[in-house]
Tab-separated table of C-alpha atoms in Angstrom:
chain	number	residue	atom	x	y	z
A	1	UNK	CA	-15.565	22.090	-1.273
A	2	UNK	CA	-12.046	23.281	-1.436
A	3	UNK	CA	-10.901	24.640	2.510
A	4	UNK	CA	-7.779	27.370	1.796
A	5	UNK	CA	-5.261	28.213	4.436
A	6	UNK	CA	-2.810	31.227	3.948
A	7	UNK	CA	1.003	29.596	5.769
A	8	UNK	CA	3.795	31.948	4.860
A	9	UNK	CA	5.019	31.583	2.220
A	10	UNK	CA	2.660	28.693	1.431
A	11	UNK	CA	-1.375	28.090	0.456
A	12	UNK	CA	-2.499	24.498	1.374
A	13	UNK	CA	-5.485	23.738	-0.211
A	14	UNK	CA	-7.498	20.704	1.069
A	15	UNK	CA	-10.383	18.872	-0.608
A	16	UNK	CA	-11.923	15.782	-0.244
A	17	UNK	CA	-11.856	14.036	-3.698
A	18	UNK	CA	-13.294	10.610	-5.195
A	19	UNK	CA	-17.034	9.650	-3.646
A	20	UNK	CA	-18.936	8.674	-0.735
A	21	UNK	CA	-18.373	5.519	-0.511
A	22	UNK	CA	-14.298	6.055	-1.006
A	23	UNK	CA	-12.933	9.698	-0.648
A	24	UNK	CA	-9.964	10.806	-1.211
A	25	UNK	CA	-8.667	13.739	1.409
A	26	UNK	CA	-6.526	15.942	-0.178
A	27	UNK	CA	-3.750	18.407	-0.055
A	28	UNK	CA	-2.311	20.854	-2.694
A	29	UNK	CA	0.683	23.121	-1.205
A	30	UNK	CA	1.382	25.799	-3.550
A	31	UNK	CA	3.821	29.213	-3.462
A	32	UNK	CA	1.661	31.892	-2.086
A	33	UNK	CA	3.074	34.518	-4.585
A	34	UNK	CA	4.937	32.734	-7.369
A	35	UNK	CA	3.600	30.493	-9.996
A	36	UNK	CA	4.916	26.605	-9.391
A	37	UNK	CA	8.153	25.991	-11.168
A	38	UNK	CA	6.752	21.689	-10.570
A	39	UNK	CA	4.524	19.667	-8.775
A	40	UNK	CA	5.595	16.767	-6.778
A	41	UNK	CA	3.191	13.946	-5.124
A	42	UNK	CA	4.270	12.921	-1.537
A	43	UNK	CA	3.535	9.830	-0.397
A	44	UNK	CA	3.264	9.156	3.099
A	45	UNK	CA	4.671	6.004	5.024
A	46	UNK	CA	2.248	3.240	7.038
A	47	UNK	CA	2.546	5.471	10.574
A	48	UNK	CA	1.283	9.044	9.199
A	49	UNK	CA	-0.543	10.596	7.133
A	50	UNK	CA	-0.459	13.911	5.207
A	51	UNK	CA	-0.336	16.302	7.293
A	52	UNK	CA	1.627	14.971	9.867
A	53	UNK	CA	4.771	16.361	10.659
A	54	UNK	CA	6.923	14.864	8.422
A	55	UNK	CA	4.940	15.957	5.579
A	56	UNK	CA	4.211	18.995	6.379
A	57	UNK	CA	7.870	19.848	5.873
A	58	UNK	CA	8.808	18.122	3.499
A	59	UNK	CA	5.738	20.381	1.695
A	60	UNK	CA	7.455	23.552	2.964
A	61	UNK	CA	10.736	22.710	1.540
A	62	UNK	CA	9.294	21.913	-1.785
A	63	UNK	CA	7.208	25.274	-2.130
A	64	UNK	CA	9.820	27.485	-0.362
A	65	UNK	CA	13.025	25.689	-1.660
A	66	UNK	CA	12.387	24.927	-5.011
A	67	UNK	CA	9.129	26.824	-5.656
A	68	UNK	CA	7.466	23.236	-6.651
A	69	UNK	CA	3.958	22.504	-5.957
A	70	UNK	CA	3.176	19.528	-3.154
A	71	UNK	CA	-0.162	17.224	-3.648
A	72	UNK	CA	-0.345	15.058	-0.634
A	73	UNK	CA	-3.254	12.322	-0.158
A	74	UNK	CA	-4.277	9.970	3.086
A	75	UNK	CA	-3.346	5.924	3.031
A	76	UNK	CA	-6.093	3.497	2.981
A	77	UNK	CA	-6.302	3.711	7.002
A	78	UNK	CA	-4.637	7.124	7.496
A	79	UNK	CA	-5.565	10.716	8.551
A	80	UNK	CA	-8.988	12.261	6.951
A	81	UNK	CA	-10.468	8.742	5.976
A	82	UNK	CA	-10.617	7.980	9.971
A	83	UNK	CA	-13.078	9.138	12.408
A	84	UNK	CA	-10.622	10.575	14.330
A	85	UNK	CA	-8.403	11.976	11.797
A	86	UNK	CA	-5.245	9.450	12.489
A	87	UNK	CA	-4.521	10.887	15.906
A	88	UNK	CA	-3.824	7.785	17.673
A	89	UNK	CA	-0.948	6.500	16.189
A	90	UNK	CA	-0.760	3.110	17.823
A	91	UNK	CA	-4.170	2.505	16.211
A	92	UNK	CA	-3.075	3.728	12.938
A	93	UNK	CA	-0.212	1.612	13.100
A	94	UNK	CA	-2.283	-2.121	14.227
A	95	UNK	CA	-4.546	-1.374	11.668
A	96	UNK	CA	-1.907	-0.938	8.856
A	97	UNK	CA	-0.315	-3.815	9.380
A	98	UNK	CA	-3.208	-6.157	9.152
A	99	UNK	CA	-4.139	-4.495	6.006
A	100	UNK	CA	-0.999	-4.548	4.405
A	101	UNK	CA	-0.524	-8.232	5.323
A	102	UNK	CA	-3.913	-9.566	4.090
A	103	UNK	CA	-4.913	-6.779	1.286
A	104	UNK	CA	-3.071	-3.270	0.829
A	105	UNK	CA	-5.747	-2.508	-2.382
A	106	UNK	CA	-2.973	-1.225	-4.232
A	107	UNK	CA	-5.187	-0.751	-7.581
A	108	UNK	CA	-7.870	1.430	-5.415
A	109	UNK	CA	-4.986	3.570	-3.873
A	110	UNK	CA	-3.338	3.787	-7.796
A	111	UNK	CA	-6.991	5.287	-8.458
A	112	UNK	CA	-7.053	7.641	-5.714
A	113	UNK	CA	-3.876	8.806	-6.794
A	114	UNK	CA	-4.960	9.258	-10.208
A	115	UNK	CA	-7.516	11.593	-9.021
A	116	UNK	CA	-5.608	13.581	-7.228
A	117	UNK	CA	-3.178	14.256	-9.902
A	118	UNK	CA	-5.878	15.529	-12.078
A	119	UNK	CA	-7.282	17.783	-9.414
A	120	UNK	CA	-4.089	19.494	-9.084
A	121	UNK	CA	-3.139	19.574	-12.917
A	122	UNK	CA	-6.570	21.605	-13.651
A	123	UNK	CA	-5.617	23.716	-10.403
A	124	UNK	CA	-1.751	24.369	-11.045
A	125	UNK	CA	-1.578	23.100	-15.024
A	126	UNK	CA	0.743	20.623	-16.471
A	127	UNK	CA	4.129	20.925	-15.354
A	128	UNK	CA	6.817	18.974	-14.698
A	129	UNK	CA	5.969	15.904	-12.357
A	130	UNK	CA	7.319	14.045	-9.531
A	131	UNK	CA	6.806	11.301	-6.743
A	132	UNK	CA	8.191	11.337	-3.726
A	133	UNK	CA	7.679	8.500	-1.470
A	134	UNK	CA	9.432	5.995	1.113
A	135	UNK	CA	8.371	2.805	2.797
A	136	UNK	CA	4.661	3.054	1.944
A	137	UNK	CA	4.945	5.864	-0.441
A	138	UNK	CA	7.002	3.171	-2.773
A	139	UNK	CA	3.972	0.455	-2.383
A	140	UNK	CA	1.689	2.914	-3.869
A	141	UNK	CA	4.076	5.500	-5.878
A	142	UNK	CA	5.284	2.065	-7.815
A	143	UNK	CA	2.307	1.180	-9.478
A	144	UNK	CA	1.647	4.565	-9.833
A	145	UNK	CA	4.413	4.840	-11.759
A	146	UNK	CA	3.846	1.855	-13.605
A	147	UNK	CA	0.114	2.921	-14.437
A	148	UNK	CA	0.860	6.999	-15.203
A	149	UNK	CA	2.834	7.928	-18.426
A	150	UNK	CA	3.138	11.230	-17.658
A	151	UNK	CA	5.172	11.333	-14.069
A	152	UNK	CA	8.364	12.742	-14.865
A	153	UNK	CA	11.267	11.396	-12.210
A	154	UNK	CA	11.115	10.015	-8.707
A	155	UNK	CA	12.585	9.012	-5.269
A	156	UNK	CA	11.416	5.473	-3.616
A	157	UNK	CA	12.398	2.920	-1.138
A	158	UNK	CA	12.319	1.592	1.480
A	159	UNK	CA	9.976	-1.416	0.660
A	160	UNK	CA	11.056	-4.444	-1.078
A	161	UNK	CA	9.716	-7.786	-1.868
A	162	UNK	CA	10.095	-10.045	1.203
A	163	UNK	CA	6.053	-10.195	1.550
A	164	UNK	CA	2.843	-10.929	-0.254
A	165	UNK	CA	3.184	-7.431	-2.711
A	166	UNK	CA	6.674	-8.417	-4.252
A	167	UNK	CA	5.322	-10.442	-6.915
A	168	UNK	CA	3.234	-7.227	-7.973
A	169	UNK	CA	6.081	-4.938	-7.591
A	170	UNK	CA	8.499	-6.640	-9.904
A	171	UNK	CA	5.672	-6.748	-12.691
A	172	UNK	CA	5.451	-2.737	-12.039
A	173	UNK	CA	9.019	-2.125	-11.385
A	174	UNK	CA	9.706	-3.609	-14.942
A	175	UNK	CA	7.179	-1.309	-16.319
A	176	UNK	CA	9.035	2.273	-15.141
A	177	UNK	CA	11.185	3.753	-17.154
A	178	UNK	CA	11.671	7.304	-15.796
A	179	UNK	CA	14.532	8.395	-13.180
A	180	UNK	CA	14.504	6.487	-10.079
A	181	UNK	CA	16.747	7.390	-7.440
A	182	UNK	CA	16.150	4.511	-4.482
A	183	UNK	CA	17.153	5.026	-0.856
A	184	UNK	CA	17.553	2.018	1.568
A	185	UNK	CA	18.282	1.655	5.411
A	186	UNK	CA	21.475	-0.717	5.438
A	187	UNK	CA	19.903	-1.934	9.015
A	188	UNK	CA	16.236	-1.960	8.259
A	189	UNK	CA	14.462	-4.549	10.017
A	190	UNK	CA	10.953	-4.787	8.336
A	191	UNK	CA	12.529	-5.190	4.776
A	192	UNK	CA	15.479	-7.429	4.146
A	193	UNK	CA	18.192	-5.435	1.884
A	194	UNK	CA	18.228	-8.511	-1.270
A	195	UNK	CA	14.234	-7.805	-1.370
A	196	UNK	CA	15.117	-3.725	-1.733
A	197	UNK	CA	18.024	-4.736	-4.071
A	198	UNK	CA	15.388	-6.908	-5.945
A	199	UNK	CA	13.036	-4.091	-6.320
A	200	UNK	CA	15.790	-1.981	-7.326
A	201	UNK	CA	16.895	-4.153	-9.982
A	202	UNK	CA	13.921	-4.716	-11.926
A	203	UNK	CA	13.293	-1.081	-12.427
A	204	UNK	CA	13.329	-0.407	-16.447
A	205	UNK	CA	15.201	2.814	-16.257
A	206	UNK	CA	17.779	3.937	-17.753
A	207	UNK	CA	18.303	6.201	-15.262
A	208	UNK	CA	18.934	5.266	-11.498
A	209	UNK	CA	20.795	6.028	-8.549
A	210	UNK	CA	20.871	3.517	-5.215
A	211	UNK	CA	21.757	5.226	-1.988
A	212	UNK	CA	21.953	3.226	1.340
A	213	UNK	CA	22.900	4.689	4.747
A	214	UNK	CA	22.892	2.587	8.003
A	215	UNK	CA	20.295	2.442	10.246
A	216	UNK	CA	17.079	0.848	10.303
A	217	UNK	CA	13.514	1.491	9.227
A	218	UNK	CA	13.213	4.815	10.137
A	219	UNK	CA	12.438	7.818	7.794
A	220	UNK	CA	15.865	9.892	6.519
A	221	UNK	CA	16.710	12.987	9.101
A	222	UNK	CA	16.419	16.565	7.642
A	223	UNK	CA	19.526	17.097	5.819
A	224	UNK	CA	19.174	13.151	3.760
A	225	UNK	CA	15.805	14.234	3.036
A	226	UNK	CA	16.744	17.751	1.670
A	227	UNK	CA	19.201	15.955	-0.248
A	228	UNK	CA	16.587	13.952	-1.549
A	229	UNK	CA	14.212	16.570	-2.506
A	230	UNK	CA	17.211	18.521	-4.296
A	231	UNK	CA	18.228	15.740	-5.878
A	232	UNK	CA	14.424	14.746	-7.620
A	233	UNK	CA	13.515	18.655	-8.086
A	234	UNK	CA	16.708	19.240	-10.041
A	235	UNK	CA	15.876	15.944	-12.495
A	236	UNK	CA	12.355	17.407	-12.791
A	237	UNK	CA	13.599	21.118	-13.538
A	238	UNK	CA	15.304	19.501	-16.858
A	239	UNK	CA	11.851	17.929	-17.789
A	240	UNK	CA	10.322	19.090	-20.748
A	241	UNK	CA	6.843	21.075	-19.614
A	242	UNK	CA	3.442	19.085	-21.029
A	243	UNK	CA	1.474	21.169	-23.481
């Protein structure tokens, strides 16, 4: 069952998506009175999930901004796949990094992903396609990526391949071949910068674009991330619409 609620200049519609035994909580942002120029996938980092704060606006900016669509699903440990809905954060975050360190499923989150995208395609039809994701939005947005022809441009980093998923990355990386533009923390202190410049390097595309700015692993403030979001809207607005 699909839960509507009316924000604005905004509809969010949630759903829980996949099965019992692994669903997928979901949530499609959409203009409330104009028909979505795109739709872009935000990925969430290891801390949140998608509807925190963060997300929430960077949802808002995409449907009032750039009258884009925004599908937004929870991480393995995050938000509507926990009893309590993600609200203790310190939790959230010991959790996380045990699972990321032993076995971040990055296949079963590529599927859940998959999903979602076809939810919102039969509720918003094919248009042009984006990912948006940092940190954890680039472990699963990668292979996602990598797996899903028909994803048009997108904005990663923050992860590289100083731990147990860089050997998967590279294989993925080398398998993308759409616009990447890659952000890095010049300071961050979970991912050594040669692992992010690693990453960066394998990606197949012809197009890319990396952009570092000091400080350390902490999400980009408002203005880097509308810059961000302009930046990947206006590659998608030049991408040929799917019949």
């Amino acid at each position: 069952m699909t839960r509507q609620a009316s924000l604005g200049s905004a509809t969010r519609s949630d759903i829980v998506l996949g099965s019992a035994a692994r669903p997928v909580p979901a949530s499609l942002w959409t203009p409330a009175e104009r028909t979505a120029r795109a739709l872009v996938l935000v990925g969430h980092g290891g801390y949140g999930h998608r509807n925190d704060n963060r997300m929430t606006a960077i949802a808002e900016t995409l449907v009032t901004r750039h009258q884009s669509a925004a599908l937004l699903i929870d991480g393995p440990v995050h938000g509507g796949r926990r009893t309590d809905g993600g609200q203790d954060p310190d939790t959230v975050k010991r959790e996380w990094r045990t699972y990321w360190h032993h076995d971040p499923q990055i296949d079963a989150m590529v599927d859940d992903w998959d999903i979602a995208l076809q939810w919102a395609r039969d509720t918003v039809g094919e248009l042009p396609t984006g990912y948006y994701g940092l940190s954890m939005g680039t472990l699963y947005g990668l292979p996602l990526l990598a797996r899903v022809p028909t994803i048009d441009a997108a904005l990663l980093g923050m992860w590289g391949t100083d731990n147990l998923t860089g050997p998967r990355l590279l294989v993925d990386a080398a398998q993308v071949s759409v616009p990447v533009e890659f952000y890095i923390r010049l300071d961050d202190h979970l991912f050594a910068r040669d692992g992010q410049l690693e990453l960066f390097a394998e990606l197949a595309s012809e197009t890319t674009l990396l952009v570092g700015e000091n400080g350390r692993h902490e999400p980009p403030d408002g203005q880097t991330t509308t810059r961000l979001l302009d930046a990947l809207t206006n590659e998608l607005a030049s991408a040929k619409i799917r019949s």
